[in-house]
Short mmCIF file of N, CA, C and O in Angstrom, two decimals:
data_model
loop_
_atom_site.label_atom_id
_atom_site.label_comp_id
_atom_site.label_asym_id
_atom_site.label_seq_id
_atom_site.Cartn_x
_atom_site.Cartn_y
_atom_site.Cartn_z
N UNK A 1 0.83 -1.19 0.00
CA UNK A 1 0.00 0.00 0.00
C UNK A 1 0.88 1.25 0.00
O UNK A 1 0.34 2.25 -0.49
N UNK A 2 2.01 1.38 0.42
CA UNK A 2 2.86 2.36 1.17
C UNK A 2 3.40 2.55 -0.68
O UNK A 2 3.17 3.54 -1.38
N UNK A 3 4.01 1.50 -1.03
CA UNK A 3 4.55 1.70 -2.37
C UNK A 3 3.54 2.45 -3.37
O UNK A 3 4.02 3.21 -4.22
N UNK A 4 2.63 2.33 -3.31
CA UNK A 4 1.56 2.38 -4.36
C UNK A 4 1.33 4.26 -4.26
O UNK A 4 1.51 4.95 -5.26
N UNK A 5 1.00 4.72 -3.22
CA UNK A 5 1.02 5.61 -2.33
C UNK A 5 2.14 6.59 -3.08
O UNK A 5 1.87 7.59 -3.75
N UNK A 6 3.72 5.93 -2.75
CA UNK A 6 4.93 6.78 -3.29
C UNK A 6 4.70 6.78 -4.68
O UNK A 6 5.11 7.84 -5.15
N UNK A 7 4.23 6.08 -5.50
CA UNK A 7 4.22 5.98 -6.83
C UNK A 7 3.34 6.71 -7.29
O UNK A 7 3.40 7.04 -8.48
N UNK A 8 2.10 7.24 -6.31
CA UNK A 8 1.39 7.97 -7.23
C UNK A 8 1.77 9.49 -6.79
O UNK A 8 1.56 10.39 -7.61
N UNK A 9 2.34 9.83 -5.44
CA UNK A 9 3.23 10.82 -5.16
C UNK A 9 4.11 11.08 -6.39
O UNK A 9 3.94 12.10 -7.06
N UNK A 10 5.07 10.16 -6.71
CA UNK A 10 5.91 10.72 -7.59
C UNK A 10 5.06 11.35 -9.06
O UNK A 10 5.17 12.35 -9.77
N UNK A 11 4.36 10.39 -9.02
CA UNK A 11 3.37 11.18 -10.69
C UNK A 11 2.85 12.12 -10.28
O UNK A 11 2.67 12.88 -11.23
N UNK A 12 2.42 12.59 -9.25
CA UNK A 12 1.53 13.90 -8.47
C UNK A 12 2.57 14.89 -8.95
O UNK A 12 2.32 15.74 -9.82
N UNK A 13 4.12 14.70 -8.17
CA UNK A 13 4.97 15.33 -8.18
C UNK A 13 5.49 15.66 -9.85
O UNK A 13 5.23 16.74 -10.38
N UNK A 14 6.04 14.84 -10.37
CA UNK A 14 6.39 15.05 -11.63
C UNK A 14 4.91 16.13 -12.70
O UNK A 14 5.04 17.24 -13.22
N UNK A 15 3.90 15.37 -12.67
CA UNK A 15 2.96 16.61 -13.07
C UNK A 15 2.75 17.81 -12.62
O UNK A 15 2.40 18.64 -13.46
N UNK A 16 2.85 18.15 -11.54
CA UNK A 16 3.09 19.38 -11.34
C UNK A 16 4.57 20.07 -11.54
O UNK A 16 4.62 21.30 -11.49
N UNK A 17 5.59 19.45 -11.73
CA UNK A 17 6.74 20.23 -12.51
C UNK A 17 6.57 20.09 -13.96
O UNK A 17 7.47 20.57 -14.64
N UNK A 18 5.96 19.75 -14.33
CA UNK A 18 5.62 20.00 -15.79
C UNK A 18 4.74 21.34 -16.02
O UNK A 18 4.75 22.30 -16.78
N UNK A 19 4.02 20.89 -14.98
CA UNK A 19 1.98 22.15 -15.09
C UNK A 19 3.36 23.40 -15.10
O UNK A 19 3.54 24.04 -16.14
N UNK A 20 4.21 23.63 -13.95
CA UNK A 20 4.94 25.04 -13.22
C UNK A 20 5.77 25.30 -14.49
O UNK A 20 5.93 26.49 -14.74
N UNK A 21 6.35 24.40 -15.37
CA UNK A 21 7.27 24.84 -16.24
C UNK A 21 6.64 24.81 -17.39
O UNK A 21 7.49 24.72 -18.27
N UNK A 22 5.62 24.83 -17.82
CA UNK A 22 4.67 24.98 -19.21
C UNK A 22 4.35 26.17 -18.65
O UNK A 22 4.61 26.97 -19.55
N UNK A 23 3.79 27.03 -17.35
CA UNK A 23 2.87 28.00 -16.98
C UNK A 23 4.10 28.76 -17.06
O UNK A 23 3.87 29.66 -17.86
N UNK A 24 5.27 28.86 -16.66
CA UNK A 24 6.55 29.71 -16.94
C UNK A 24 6.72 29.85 -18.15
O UNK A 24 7.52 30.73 -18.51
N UNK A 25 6.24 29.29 -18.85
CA UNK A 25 6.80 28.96 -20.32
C UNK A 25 6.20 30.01 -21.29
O UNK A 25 6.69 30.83 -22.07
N UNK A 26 4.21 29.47 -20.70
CA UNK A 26 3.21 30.93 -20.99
C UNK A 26 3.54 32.17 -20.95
O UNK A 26 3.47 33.10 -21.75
N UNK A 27 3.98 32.01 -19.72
CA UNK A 27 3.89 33.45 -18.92
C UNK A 27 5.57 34.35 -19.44
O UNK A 27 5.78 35.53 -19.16
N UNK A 28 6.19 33.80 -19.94
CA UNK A 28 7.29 34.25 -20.66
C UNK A 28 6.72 34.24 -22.16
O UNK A 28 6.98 35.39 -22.51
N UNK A 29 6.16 33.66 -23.14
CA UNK A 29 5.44 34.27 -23.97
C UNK A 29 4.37 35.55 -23.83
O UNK A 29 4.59 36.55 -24.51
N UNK A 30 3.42 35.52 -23.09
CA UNK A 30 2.69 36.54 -22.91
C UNK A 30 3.34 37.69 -22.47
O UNK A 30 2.85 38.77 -22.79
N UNK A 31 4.74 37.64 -21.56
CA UNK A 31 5.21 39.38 -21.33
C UNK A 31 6.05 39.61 -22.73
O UNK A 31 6.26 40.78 -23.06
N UNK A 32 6.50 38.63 -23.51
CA UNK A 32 6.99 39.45 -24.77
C UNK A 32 6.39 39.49 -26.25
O UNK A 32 6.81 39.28 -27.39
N UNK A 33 4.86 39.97 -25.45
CA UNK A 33 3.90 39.96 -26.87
C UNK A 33 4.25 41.46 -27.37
O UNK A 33 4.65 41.67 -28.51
N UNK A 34 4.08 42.46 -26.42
CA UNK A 34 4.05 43.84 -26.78
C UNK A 34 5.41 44.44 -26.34
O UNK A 34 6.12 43.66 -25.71
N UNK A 35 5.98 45.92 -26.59
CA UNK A 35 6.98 46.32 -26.23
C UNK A 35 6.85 47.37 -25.66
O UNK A 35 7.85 48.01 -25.33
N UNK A 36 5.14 47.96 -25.29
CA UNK A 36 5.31 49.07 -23.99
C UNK A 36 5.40 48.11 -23.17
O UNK A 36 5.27 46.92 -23.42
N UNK A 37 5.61 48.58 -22.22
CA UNK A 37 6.00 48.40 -20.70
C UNK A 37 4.44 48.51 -19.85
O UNK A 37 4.12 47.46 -19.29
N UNK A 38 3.77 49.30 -19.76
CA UNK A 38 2.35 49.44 -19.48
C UNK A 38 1.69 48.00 -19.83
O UNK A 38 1.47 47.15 -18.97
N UNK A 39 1.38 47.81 -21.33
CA UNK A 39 1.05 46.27 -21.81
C UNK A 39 1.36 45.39 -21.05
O UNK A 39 0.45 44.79 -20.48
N UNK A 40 2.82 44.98 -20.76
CA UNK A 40 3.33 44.05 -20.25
C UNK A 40 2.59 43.69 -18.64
O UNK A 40 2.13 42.65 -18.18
N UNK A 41 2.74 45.14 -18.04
CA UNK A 41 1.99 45.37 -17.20
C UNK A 41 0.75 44.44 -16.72
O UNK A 41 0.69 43.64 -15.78
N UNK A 42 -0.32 44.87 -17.80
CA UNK A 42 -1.34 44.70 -17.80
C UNK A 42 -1.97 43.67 -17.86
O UNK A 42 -3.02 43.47 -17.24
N UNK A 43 -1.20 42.54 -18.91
CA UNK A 43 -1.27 41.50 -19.06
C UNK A 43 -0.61 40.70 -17.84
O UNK A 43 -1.03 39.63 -17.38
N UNK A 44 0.28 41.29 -17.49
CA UNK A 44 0.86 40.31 -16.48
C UNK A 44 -0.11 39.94 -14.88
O UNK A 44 -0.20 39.05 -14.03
N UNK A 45 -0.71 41.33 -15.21
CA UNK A 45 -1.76 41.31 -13.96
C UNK A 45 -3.07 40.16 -14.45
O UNK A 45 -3.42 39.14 -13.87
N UNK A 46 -3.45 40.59 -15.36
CA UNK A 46 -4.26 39.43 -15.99
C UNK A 46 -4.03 37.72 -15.58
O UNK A 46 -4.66 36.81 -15.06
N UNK A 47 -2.78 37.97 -16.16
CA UNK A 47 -2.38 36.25 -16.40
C UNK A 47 -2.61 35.87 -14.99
O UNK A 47 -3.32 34.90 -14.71
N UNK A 48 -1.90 36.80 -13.86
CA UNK A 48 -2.13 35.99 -12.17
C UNK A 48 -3.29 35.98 -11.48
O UNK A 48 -3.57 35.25 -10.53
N UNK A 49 -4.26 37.19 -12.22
CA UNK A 49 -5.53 37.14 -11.82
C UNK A 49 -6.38 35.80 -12.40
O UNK A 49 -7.31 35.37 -11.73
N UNK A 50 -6.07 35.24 -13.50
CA UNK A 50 -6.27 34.34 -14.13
C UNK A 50 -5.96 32.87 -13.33
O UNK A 50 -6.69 31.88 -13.29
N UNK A 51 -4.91 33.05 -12.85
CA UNK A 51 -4.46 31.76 -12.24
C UNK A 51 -5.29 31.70 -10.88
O UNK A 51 -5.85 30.65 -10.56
N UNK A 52 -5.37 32.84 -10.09
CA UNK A 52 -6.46 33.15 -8.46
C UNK A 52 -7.84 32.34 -9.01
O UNK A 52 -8.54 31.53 -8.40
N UNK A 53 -7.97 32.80 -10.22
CA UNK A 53 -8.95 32.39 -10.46
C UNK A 53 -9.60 30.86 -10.46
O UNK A 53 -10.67 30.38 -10.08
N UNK A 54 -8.29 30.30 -11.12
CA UNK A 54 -8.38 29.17 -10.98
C UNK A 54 -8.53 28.37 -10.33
O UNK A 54 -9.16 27.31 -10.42
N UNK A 55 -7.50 29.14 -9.06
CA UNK A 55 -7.66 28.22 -7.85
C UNK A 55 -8.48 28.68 -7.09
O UNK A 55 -8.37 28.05 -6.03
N UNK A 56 -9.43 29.60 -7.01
CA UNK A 56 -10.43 29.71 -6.34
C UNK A 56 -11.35 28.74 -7.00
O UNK A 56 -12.05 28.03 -6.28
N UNK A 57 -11.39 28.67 -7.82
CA UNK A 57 -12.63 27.98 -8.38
C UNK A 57 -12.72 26.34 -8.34
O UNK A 57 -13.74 25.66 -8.20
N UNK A 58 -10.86 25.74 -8.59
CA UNK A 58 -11.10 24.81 -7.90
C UNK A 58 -11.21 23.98 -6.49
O UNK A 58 -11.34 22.80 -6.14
N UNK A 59 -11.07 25.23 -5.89
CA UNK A 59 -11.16 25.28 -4.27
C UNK A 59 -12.65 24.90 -4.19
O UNK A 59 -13.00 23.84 -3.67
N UNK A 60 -13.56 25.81 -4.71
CA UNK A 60 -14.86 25.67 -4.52
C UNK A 60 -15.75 24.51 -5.08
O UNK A 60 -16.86 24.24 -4.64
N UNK A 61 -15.08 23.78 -6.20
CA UNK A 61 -15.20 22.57 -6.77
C UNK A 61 -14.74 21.42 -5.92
O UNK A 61 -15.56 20.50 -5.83
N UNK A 62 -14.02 21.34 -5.51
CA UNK A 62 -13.34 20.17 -4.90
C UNK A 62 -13.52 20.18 -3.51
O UNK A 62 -14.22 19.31 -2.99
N UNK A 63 -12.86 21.22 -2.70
CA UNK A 63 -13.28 20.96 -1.01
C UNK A 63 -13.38 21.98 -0.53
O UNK A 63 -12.30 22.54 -0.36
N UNK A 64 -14.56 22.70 -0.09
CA UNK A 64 -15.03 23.99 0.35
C UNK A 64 -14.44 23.90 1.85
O UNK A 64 -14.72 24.90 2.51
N UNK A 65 -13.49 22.70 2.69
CA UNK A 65 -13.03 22.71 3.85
C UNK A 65 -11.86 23.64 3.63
O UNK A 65 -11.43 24.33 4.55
N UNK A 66 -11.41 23.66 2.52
CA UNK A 66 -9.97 24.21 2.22
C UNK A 66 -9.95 25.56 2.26
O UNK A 66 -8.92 26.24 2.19
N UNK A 67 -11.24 26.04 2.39
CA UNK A 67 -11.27 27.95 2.10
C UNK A 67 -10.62 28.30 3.08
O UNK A 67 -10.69 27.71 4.16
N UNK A 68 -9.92 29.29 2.86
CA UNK A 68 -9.36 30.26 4.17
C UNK A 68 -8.17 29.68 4.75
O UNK A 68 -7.53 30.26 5.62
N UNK A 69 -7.84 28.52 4.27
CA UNK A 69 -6.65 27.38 5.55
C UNK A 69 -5.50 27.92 4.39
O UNK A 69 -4.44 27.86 5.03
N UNK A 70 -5.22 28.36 3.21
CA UNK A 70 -4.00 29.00 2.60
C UNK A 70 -3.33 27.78 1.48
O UNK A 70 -2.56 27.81 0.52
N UNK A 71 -4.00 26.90 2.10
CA UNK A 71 -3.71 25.58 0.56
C UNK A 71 -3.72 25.62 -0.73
O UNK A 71 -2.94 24.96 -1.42
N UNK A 72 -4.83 26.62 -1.33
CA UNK A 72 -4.94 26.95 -2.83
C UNK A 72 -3.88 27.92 -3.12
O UNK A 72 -3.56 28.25 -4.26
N UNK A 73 -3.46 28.28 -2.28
CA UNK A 73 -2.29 29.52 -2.67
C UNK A 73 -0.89 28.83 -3.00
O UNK A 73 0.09 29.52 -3.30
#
């Protein structure tokens, strides 16, 4: 059981260094779409408001125990 457990840890783990380095990957495309500085700005606020978003939403999908305890962050 214990093995089974680490094994799906490690795939937990390994997918989320993939999710963090594809979303770096985005997020370094999207600041060099435009060349004001304002733009960059703007979008950049976007993109993280985008991500809050996300995880609020799957906060509220999955376990409404989790609100407020700092886990989705």
């Amino acid at each position: 059981v214990l093995t089974i457990l680490g094994l799906v840890m490690a795939g937990v783990s390994c997918t989320m260094d993939i999710a963090v380095a594809e979303l770096r990957s985005l997020h370094h495309q999207i600041l060099t779409l435009s060349s004001y500085w304002i733009v960059d700005l703007l979008l950049w606020m976007v993109f993280l408001y985008g991500l809050v978003f996300v995880a609020v939403a799957v906060t509220l999908k999955i376990s409404l125990n989790a609100m407020g305890s700092g886990i989705p962050e």
